[in-house]
Coordinates of C-alpha atoms and ligand atoms in Angstrom, one line a residue:
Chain A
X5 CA 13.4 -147.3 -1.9
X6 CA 12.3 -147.4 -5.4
X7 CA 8.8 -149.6 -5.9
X8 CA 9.8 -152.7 -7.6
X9 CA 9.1 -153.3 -11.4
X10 CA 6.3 -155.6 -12.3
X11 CA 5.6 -157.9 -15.1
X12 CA 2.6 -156.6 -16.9
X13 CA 2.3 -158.7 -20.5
X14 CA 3.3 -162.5 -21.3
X15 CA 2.9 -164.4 -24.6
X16 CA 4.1 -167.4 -25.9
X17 CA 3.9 -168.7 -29.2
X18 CA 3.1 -172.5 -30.2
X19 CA 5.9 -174.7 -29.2
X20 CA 6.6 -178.1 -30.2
X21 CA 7.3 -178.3 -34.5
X22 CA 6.1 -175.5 -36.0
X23 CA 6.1 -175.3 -39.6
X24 CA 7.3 -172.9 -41.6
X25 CA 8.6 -170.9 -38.6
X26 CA 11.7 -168.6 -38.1
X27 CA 13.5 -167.5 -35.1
X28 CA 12.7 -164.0 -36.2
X29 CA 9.2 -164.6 -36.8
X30 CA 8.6 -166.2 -33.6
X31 CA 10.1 -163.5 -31.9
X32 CA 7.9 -161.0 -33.2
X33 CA 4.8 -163.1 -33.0
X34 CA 5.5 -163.6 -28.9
X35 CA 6.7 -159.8 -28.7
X36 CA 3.2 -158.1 -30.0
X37 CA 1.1 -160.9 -28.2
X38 CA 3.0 -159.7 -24.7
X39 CA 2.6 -156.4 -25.5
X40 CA -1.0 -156.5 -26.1
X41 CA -1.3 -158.5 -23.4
X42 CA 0.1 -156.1 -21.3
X43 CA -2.7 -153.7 -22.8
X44 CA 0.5 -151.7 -24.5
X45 CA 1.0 -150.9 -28.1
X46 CA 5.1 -151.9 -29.3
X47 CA 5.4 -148.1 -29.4
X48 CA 5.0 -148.0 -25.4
X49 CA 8.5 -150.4 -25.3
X50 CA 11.2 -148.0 -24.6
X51 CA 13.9 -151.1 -23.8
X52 CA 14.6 -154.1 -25.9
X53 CA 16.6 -157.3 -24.3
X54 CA 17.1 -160.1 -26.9
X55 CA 18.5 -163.3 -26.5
X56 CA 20.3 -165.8 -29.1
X57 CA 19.2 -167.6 -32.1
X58 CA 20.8 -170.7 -33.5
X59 CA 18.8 -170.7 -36.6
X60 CA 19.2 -167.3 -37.1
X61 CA 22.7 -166.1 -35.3
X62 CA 23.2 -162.3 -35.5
X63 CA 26.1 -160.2 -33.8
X64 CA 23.8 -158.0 -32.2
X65 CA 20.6 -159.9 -32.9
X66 CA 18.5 -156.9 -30.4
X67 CA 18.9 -154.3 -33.1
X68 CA 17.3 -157.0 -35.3
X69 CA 14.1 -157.7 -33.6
X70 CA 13.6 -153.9 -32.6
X71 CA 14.5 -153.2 -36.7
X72 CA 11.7 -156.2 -37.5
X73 CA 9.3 -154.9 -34.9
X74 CA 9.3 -151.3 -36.3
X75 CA 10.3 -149.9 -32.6
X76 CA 13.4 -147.7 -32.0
X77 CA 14.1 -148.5 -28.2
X78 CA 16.3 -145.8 -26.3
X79 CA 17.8 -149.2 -24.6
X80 CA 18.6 -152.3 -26.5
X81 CA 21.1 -155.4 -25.8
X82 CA 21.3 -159.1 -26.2
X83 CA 22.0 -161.0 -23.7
X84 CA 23.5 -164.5 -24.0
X85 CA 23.8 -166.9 -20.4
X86 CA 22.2 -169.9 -22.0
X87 CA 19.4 -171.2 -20.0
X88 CA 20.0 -168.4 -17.4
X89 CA 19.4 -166.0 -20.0
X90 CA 15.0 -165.8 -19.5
X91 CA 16.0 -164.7 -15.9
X92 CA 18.6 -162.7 -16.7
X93 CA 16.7 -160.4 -19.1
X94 CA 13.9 -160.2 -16.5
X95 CA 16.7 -159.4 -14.1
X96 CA 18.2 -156.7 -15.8
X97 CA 14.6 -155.5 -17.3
X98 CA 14.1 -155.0 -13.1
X99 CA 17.2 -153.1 -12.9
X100 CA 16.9 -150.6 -15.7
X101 CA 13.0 -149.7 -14.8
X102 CA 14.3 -149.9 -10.9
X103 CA 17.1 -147.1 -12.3
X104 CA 14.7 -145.1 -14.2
X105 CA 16.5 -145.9 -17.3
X106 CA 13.4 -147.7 -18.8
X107 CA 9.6 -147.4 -18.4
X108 CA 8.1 -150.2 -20.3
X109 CA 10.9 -153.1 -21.1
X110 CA 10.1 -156.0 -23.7
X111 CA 12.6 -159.7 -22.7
X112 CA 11.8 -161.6 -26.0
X113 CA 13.4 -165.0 -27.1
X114 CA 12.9 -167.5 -29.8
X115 CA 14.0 -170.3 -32.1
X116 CA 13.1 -173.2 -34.3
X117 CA 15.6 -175.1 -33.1
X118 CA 13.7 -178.1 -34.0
X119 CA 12.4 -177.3 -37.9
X120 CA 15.1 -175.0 -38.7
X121 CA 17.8 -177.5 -37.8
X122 CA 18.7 -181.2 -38.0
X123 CA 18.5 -182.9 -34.7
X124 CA 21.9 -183.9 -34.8
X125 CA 23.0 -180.0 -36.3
X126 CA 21.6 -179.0 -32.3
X127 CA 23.1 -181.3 -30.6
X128 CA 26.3 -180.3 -32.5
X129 CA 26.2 -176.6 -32.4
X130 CA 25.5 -177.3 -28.3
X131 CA 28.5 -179.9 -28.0
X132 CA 30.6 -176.7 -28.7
X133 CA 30.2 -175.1 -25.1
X134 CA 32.7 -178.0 -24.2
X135 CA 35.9 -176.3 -23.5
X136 CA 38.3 -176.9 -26.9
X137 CA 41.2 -178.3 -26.0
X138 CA 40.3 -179.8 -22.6
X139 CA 37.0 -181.5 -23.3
X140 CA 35.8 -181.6 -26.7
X141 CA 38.7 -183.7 -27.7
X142 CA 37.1 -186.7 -26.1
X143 CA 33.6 -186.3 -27.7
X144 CA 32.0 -184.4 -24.9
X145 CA 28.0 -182.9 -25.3
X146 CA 25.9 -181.6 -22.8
X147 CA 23.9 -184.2 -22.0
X148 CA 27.4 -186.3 -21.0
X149 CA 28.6 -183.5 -19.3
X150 CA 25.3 -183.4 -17.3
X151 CA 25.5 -187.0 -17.0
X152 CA 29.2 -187.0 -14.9
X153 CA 27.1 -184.5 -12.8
X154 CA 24.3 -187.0 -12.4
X155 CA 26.9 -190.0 -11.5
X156 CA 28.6 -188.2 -9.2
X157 CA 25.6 -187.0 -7.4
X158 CA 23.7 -190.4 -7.1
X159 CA 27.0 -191.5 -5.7
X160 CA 27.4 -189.3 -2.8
X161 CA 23.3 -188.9 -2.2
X162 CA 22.1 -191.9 -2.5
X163 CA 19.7 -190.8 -5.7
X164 CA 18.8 -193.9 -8.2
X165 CA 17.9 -193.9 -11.9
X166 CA 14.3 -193.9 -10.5
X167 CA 14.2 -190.9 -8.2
X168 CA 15.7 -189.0 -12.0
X169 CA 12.8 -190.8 -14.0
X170 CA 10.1 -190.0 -11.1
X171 CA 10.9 -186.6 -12.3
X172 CA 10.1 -187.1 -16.3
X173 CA 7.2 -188.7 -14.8
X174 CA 6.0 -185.9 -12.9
X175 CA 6.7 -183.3 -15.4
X176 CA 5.0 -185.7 -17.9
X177 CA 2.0 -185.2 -15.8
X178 CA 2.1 -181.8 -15.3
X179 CA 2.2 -181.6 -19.6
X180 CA -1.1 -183.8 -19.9
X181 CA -3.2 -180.8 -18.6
X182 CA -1.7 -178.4 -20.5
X183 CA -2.9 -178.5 -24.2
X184 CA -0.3 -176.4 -26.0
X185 CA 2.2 -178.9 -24.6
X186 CA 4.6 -180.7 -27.2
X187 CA 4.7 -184.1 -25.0
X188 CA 1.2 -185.2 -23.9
X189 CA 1.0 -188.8 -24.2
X190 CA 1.7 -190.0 -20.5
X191 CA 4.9 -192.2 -19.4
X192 CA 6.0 -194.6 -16.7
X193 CA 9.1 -195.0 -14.6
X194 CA 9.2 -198.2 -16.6
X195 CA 9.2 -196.0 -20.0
X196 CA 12.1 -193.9 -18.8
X197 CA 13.9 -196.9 -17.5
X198 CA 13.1 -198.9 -20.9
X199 CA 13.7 -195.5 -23.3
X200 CA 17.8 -195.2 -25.5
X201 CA 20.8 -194.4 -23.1
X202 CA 21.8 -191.4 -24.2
X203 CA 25.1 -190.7 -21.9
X204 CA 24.7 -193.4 -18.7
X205 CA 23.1 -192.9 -16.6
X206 CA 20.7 -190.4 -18.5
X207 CA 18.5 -192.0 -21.2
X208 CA 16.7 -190.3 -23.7
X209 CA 13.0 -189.5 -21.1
X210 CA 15.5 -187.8 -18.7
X211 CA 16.6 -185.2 -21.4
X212 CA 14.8 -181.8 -22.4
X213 CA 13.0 -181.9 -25.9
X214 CA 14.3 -179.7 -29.4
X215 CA 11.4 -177.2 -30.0
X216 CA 10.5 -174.3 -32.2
X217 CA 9.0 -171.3 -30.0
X218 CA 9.0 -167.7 -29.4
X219 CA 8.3 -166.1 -25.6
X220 CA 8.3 -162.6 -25.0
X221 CA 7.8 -160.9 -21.4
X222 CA 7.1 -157.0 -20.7
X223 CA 8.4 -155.7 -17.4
X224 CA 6.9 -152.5 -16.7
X225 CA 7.9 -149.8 -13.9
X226 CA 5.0 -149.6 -11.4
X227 CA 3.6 -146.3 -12.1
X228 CA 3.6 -147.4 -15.3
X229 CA 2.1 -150.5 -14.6
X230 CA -1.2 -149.2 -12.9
X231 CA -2.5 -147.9 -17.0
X232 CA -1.8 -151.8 -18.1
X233 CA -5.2 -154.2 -18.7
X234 CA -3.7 -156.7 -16.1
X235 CA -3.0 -156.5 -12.7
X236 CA 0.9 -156.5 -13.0
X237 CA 3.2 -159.9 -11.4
X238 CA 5.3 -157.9 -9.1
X239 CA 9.4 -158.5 -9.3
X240 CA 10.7 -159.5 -5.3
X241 CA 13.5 -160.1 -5.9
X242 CA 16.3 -161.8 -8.1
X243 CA 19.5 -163.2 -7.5
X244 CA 22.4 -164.6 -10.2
X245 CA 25.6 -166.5 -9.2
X246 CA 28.7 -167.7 -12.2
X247 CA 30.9 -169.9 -10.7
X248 CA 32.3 -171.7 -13.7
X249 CA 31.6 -172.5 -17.6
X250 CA 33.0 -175.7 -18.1
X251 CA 32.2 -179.0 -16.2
X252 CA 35.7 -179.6 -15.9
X253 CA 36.4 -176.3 -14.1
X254 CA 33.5 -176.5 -11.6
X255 CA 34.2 -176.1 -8.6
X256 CA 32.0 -179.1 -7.4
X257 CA 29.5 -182.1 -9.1
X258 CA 27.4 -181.7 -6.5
X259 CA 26.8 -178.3 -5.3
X260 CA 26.2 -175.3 -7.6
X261 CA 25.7 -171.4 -7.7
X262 CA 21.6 -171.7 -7.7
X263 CA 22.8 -172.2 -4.4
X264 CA 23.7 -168.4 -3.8
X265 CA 21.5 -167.0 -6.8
X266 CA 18.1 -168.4 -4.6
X267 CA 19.6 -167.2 -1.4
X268 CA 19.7 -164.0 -3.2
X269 CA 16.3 -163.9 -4.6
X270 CA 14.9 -164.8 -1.3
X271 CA 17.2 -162.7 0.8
X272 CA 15.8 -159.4 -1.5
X273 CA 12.4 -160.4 -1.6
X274 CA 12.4 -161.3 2.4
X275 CA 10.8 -165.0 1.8
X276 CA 12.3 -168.3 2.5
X277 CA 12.4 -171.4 0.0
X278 CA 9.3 -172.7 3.0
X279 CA 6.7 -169.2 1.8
X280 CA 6.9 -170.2 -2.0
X281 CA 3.3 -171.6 -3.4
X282 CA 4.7 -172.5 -6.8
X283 CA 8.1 -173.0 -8.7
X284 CA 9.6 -173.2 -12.4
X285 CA 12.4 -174.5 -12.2
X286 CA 15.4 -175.2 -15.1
X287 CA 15.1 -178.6 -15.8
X288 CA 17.2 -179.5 -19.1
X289 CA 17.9 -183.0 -17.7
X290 CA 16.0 -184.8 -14.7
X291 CA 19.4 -184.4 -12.4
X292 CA 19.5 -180.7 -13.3
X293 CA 15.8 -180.2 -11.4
X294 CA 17.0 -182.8 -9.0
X295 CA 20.3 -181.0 -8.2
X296 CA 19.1 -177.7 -8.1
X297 CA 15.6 -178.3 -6.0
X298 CA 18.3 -179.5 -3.3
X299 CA 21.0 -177.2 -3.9
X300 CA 18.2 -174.5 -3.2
X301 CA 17.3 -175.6 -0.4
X302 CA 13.4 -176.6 -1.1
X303 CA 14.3 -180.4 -0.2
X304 CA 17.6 -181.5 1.7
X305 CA 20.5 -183.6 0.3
X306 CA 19.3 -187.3 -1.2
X307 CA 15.5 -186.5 -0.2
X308 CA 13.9 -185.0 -3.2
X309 CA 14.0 -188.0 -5.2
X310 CA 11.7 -190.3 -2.8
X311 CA 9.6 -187.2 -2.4
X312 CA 9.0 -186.4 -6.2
X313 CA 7.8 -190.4 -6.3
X314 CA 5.7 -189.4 -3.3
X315 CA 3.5 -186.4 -5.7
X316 CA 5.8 -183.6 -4.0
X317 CA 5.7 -181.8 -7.6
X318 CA 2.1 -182.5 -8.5
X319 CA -0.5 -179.7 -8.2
X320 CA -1.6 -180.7 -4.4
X321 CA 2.0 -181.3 -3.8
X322 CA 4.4 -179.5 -1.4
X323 CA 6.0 -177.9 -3.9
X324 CA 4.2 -177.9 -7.4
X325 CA 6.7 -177.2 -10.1
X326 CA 7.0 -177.2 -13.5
X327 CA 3.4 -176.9 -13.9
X328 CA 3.5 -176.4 -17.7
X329 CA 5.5 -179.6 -18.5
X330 CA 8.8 -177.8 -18.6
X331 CA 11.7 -178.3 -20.7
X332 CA 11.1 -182.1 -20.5
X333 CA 7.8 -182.0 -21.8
X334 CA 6.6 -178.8 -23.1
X335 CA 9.4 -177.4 -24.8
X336 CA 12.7 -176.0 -25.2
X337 CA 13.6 -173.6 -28.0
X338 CA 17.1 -171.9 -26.7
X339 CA 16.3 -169.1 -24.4
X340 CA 12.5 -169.0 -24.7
X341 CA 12.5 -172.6 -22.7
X342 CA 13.6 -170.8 -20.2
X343 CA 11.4 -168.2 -20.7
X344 CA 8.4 -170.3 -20.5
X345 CA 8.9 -171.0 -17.1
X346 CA 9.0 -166.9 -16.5
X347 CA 5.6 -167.3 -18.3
X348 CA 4.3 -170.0 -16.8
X349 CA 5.0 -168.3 -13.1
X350 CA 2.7 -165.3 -13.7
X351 CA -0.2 -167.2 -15.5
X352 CA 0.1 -169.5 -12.2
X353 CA 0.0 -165.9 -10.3
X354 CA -2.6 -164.6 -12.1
X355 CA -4.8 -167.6 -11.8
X356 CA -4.6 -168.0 -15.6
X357 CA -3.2 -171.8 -15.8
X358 CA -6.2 -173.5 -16.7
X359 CA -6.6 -176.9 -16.0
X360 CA -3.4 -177.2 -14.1
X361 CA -4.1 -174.3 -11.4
X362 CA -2.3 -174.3 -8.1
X363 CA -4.9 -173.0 -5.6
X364 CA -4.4 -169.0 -5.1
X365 CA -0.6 -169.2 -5.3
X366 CA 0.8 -165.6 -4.2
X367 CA 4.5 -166.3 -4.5
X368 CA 6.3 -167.9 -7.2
X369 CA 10.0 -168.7 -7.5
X370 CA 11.9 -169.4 -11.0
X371 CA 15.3 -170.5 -11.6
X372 CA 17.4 -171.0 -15.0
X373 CA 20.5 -172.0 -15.4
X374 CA 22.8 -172.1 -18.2
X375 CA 26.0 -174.3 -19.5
X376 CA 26.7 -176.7 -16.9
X377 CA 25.0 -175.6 -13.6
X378 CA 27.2 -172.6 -15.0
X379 CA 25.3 -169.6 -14.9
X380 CA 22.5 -169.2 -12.2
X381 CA 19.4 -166.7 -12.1
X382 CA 16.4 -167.0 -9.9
X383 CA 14.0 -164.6 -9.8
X384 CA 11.2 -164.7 -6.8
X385 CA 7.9 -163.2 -8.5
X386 CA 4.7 -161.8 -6.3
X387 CA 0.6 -161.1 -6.8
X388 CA 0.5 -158.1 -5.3
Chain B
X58 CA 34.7 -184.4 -40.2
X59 CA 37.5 -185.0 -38.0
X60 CA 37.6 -185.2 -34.6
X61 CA 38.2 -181.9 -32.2
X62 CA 42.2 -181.8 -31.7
X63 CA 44.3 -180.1 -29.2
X64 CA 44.9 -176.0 -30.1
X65 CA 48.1 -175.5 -28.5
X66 CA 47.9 -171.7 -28.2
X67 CA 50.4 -169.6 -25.6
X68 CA 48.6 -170.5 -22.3
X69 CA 48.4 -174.3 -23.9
X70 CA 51.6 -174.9 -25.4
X71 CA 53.7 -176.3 -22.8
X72 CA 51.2 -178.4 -21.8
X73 CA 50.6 -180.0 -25.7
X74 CA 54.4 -180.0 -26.6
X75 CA 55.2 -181.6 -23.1
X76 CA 52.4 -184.4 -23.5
X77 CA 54.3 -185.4 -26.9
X78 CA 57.0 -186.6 -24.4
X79 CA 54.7 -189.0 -22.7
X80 CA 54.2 -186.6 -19.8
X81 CA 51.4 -185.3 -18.0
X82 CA 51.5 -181.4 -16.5
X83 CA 50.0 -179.3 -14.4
X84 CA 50.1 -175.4 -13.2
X85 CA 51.4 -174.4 -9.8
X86 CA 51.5 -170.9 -8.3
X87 CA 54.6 -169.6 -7.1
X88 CA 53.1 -167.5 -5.0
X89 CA 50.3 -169.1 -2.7
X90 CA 50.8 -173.0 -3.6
X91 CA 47.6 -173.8 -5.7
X92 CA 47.7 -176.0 -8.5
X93 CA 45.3 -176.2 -11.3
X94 CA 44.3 -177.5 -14.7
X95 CA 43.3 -176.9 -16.8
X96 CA 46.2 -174.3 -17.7
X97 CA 45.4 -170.1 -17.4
X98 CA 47.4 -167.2 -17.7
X99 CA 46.8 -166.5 -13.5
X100 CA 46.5 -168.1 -10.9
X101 CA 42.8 -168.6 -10.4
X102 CA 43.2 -168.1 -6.5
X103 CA 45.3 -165.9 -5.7
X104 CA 45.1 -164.1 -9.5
X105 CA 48.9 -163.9 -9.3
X106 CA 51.3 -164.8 -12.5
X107 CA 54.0 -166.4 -11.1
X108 CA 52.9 -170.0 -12.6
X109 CA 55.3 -173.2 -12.8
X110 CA 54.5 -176.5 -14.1
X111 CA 54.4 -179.6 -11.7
X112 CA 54.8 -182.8 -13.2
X113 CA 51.7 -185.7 -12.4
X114 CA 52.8 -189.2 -11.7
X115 CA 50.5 -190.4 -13.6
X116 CA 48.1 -192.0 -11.2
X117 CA 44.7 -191.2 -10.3
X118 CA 41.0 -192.0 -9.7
X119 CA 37.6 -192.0 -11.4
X120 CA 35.8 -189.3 -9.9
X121 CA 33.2 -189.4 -12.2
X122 CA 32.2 -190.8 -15.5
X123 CA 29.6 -191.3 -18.4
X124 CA 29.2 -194.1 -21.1
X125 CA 27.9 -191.7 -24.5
X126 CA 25.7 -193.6 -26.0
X127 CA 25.2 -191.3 -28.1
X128 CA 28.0 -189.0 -30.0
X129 CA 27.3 -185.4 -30.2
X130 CA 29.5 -185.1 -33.4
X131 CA 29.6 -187.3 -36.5
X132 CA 33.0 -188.4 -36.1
X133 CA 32.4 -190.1 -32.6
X134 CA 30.0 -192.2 -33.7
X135 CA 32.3 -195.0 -34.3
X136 CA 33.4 -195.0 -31.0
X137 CA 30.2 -195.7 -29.0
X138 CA 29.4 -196.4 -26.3
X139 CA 33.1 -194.9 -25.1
X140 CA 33.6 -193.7 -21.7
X141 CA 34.1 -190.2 -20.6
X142 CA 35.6 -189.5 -17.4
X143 CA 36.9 -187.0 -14.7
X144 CA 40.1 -188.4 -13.3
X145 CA 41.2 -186.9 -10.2
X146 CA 45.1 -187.1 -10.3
X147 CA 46.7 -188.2 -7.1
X148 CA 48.2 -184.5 -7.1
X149 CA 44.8 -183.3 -6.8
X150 CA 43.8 -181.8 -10.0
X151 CA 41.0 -183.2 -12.0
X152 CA 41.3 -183.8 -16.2
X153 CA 38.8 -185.4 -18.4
X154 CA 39.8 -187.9 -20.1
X155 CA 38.2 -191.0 -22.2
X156 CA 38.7 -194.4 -19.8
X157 CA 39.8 -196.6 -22.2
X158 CA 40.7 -200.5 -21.9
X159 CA 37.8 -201.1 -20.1
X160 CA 33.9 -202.3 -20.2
X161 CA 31.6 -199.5 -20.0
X162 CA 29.9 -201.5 -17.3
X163 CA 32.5 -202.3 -14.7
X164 CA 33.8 -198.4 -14.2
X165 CA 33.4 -197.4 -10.9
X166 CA 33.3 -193.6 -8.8
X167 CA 37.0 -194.0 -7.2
X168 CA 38.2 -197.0 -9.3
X169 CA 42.1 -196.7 -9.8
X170 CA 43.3 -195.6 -12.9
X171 CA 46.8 -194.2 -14.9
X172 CA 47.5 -192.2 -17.4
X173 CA 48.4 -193.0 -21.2
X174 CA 48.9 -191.0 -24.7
X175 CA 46.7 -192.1 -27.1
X176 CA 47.5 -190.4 -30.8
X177 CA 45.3 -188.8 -33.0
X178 CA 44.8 -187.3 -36.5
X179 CA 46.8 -184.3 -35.3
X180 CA 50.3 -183.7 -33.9
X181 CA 49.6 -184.0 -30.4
X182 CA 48.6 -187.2 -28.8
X183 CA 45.7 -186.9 -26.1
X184 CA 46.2 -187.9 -22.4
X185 CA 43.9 -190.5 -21.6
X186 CA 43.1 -193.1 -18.8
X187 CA 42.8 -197.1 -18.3
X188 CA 42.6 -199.2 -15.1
X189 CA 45.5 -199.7 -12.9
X190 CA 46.7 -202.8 -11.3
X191 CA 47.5 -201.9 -7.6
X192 CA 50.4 -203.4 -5.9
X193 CA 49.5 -204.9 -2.4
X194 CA 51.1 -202.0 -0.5
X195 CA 48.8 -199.7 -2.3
X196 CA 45.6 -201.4 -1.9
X197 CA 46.8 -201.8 1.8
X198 CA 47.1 -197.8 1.8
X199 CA 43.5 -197.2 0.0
X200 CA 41.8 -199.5 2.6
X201 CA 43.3 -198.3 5.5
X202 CA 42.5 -194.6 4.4
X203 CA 38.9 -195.6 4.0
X204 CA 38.7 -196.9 7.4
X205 CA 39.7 -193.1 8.7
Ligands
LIG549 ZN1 48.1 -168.3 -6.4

């Protein structure tokens, strides 16, 4: 069997509102600060994998970057899954090194979603996943979508409006140690309880944050990996499962591909949910961590919630996740938000998370998912 | 900016033009019995084509639902806090639908509720949902299934 491909260079840029950014300029900026930290020059990158841009939309947006970075990749695509997409690229970065297609693979992403748009111009532009004739007619967005989700599960499991805000808490906290963070002042369950309803029973603390921010990842092949300046984050395993797109055609509220994708990761990588040390986990709403921490097995049905109030995803916890503040706190600009949890996975590896270190983690697990519980990637990443 | 309207387009057509006579339809293979909404050109089971169209009574249940507080478009904003819901129909497909003729705070997971057409800007009025008075032998029916 071919050795697996590694993760040698990860950059992101500063998140939160940056002025005077662009989507393409955040791109770039994250793309040469993970190739040089990779200890690579952007001539070494023979594949590209782009992402999306709402601020700067381009049919094949790849050929765009690679044109602005002055590189002429032998392989270059976008690839669009929402908040599955940071996985996904890292996914198929794996598979093209893992085929010898690529040596040296560059998975960038980036907007300013939050200063090159009106808030209420993002939360439009996303409203349009809803399916057109069978959901948007009755004024659905994502965060309601996610909300009939929520309902539904606290309904069958026994989950309360604050087992969701003990998760914006515990992210919250996570975000206090890390400086580059967009939300650092800290909150209460009382603050989530007290903040706007935004779609019952999510209220404005349980949903992620609009950020401007470029992340960039560069997956190497493991020969190739040995000449790098760091010691590269080795790729396990990774796993994806689709099962629907719209919340009205899934087939369940309370159960959902991350489900298979994990099992997948895992299976691949030969670990169980039990070996993992730390975890990054998609977290666009509190119920989406919530679902997904329990549809992956790490916590069974209704029991996550009372553990999260308990400090399960605090640094000593059982299962310290989100350890950069996640979407919830540190930011989400499109695809990089998911990408900063890719990022946040091999700094935690590497023993590069200052201030908000777990002690000697050697596996990781992320997970992103995009649409509604939609699309599914995990990815289970190793110190070797 | 107006609200999104119904498309009819050729998978959706029968389904729009039948809802401007006050009904409420659904797909059903020919070939291996599943039914499903919303409409396709296959079955999504068996992947046959051999689709008919099965009328719904009408009657169904919350299965789940949000009050929007906040509209993702400008031209909802009028209307909150409105209620968005997945009804499951009685048939067994599920719809979403706005729950109208109701308090936000009194909808309940399983609460009974029926079908109406509401109109709108465009030519095709919208199916849409409001509580529904049970007769006795009906309520008799629901609490004897829960006791199963
Ligand atoms: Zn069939």
């Amino acid at each position: 069997m071919a050795s697996k491909a590694v993760i040698t260079g990860v950059a992101d840029t500063a998140v939160g509102k940056v002025e005077g950014s662009t989507s393409l300029g955040l791109q770039a900026e994250a793309a040469a600060a993970a190739v040089a930290d990779a200890g690579l020059s952007l001539g070494d990158i023979d594949g590209v994998l782009c992402a999306y841009s709402f601020t700067e939309p381009h049919l094949m947006l790849s050929s765009v970057v690679s044109e602005f970075l002055g590189i002429m990749p032998s392989y270059s695509v976008a690839v669009s899954a929402g908040g599955a997409t940071a996985c996904a690229q890292v996914m198929q970065a794996a598979a093209l090194i893992e085929a010898g297609i690529c040596r040296h693979v560059l998975a960038v992403c980036g907007d300013n979603r939050l200063t090159g748009m009106s808030r209420d111009k993002a939360v439009a532009a996303l409203s349009e996943v809803g399916h057109a004739q069978f959901e948007r007619p009755y004024g659905i967005g994502i965060p309601a979508a996610y909300a009939l989700v929520a309902q539904r599960y606290m309904h069958d499991y026994g989950v309360t409006p604050e087992h969701l805000a003990g998760i914006a808490v515990a992210t919250r906290k996570h975000a206090m140690r890390n400086p580059k963070a967009q939300m650092r002042q800290p909150i209460t369950l009382e603050d989530v309880a007290r903040s706007k309803p935004i779609a019952t029973p999510l209220r404005l603390l349980d949903c992620c944050l609009i950020s401007d921010g470029g992340a960039a990842v560069v997956i190497s092949a493991a020969d190739a990996a040995r000449d790098t300046r760091k010691r590269g984050i080795e790729i396990l395993g990774a796993g994806q499962m689709n099962t629907h797109e719209h919340i009205i055609a899934s087939p369940s509220l309370t159960d959902f591909g991350c489900k298979q994708a994990s099992a997948q990761a895992f299976g691949r990588a030969g670990v169980k949910p039990a070996d993992i040390d730390v975890a990054e986990i998609y977290d666009s709403f509190t119920i989406t961590l919530l679902a997904e921490l329990e549809s992956i097995g790490f916590f069974a049905r209704g029991e996550a919630g009372p553990a999260i109030l308990a400090g399960a995803l605090d640094l000593d916890g059982a299962l310290p996740c989100n350890t950069h503040g996640g979407l919830l706190s540190y930011a989400h600009s499109g695809a990089a938000g998911g990408m900063f949890h890719v990022i946040e996975a091999v700094r935690q590896l590497r023993g590069e998370a200052e201030g908000r270190q777990v002690a000697s983690p050697k596996l990781a697990f992320v997970h992103g998912d995009g649409g509604i519980l939609s699309a599914h990637c995990s990815l289970v990443l190793g110190r070797n | 900016m107006s609200k999104p309207l119904p498309q009819p387009d050729v998978v959706t057509r029968h389904f729009w033009s039948i809802c401007k006579e006050g009904r409420f339809e659904f797909q059903h293979c020919e070939a291996c019995g599943h039914d499903q909404f919303p409409p396709r050109l296959s079955c999504t089971a068996c992947h046959g084509a051999d689709l008919g169209w099965r009328p719904s009574s009408g009657r169904g249940t919350v299965y789940s639902f949000t009050a929007v507080h906040r509209a993702p478009l400008e031209s909802f904003k009028a209307d909150v806090p409105y209620v968005i819901a997945i009804v499951a129909l009685e048939e067994g497909v599920r719809a979403m639908m706005n729950l109208r003729e109701v308090d936000p705070q009194d909808v309940t997971i399983g609460m009974p509720v029926e079908l109406f057409f509401e109109p709108t800007e465009g030519e095709y009025p919208l199916p849409q949902a409001r509580p529904r008075q049970m007769y006795p032998s009906e309520t008799l029916k629901i609490i004897m299934n829960s006791d199963s």
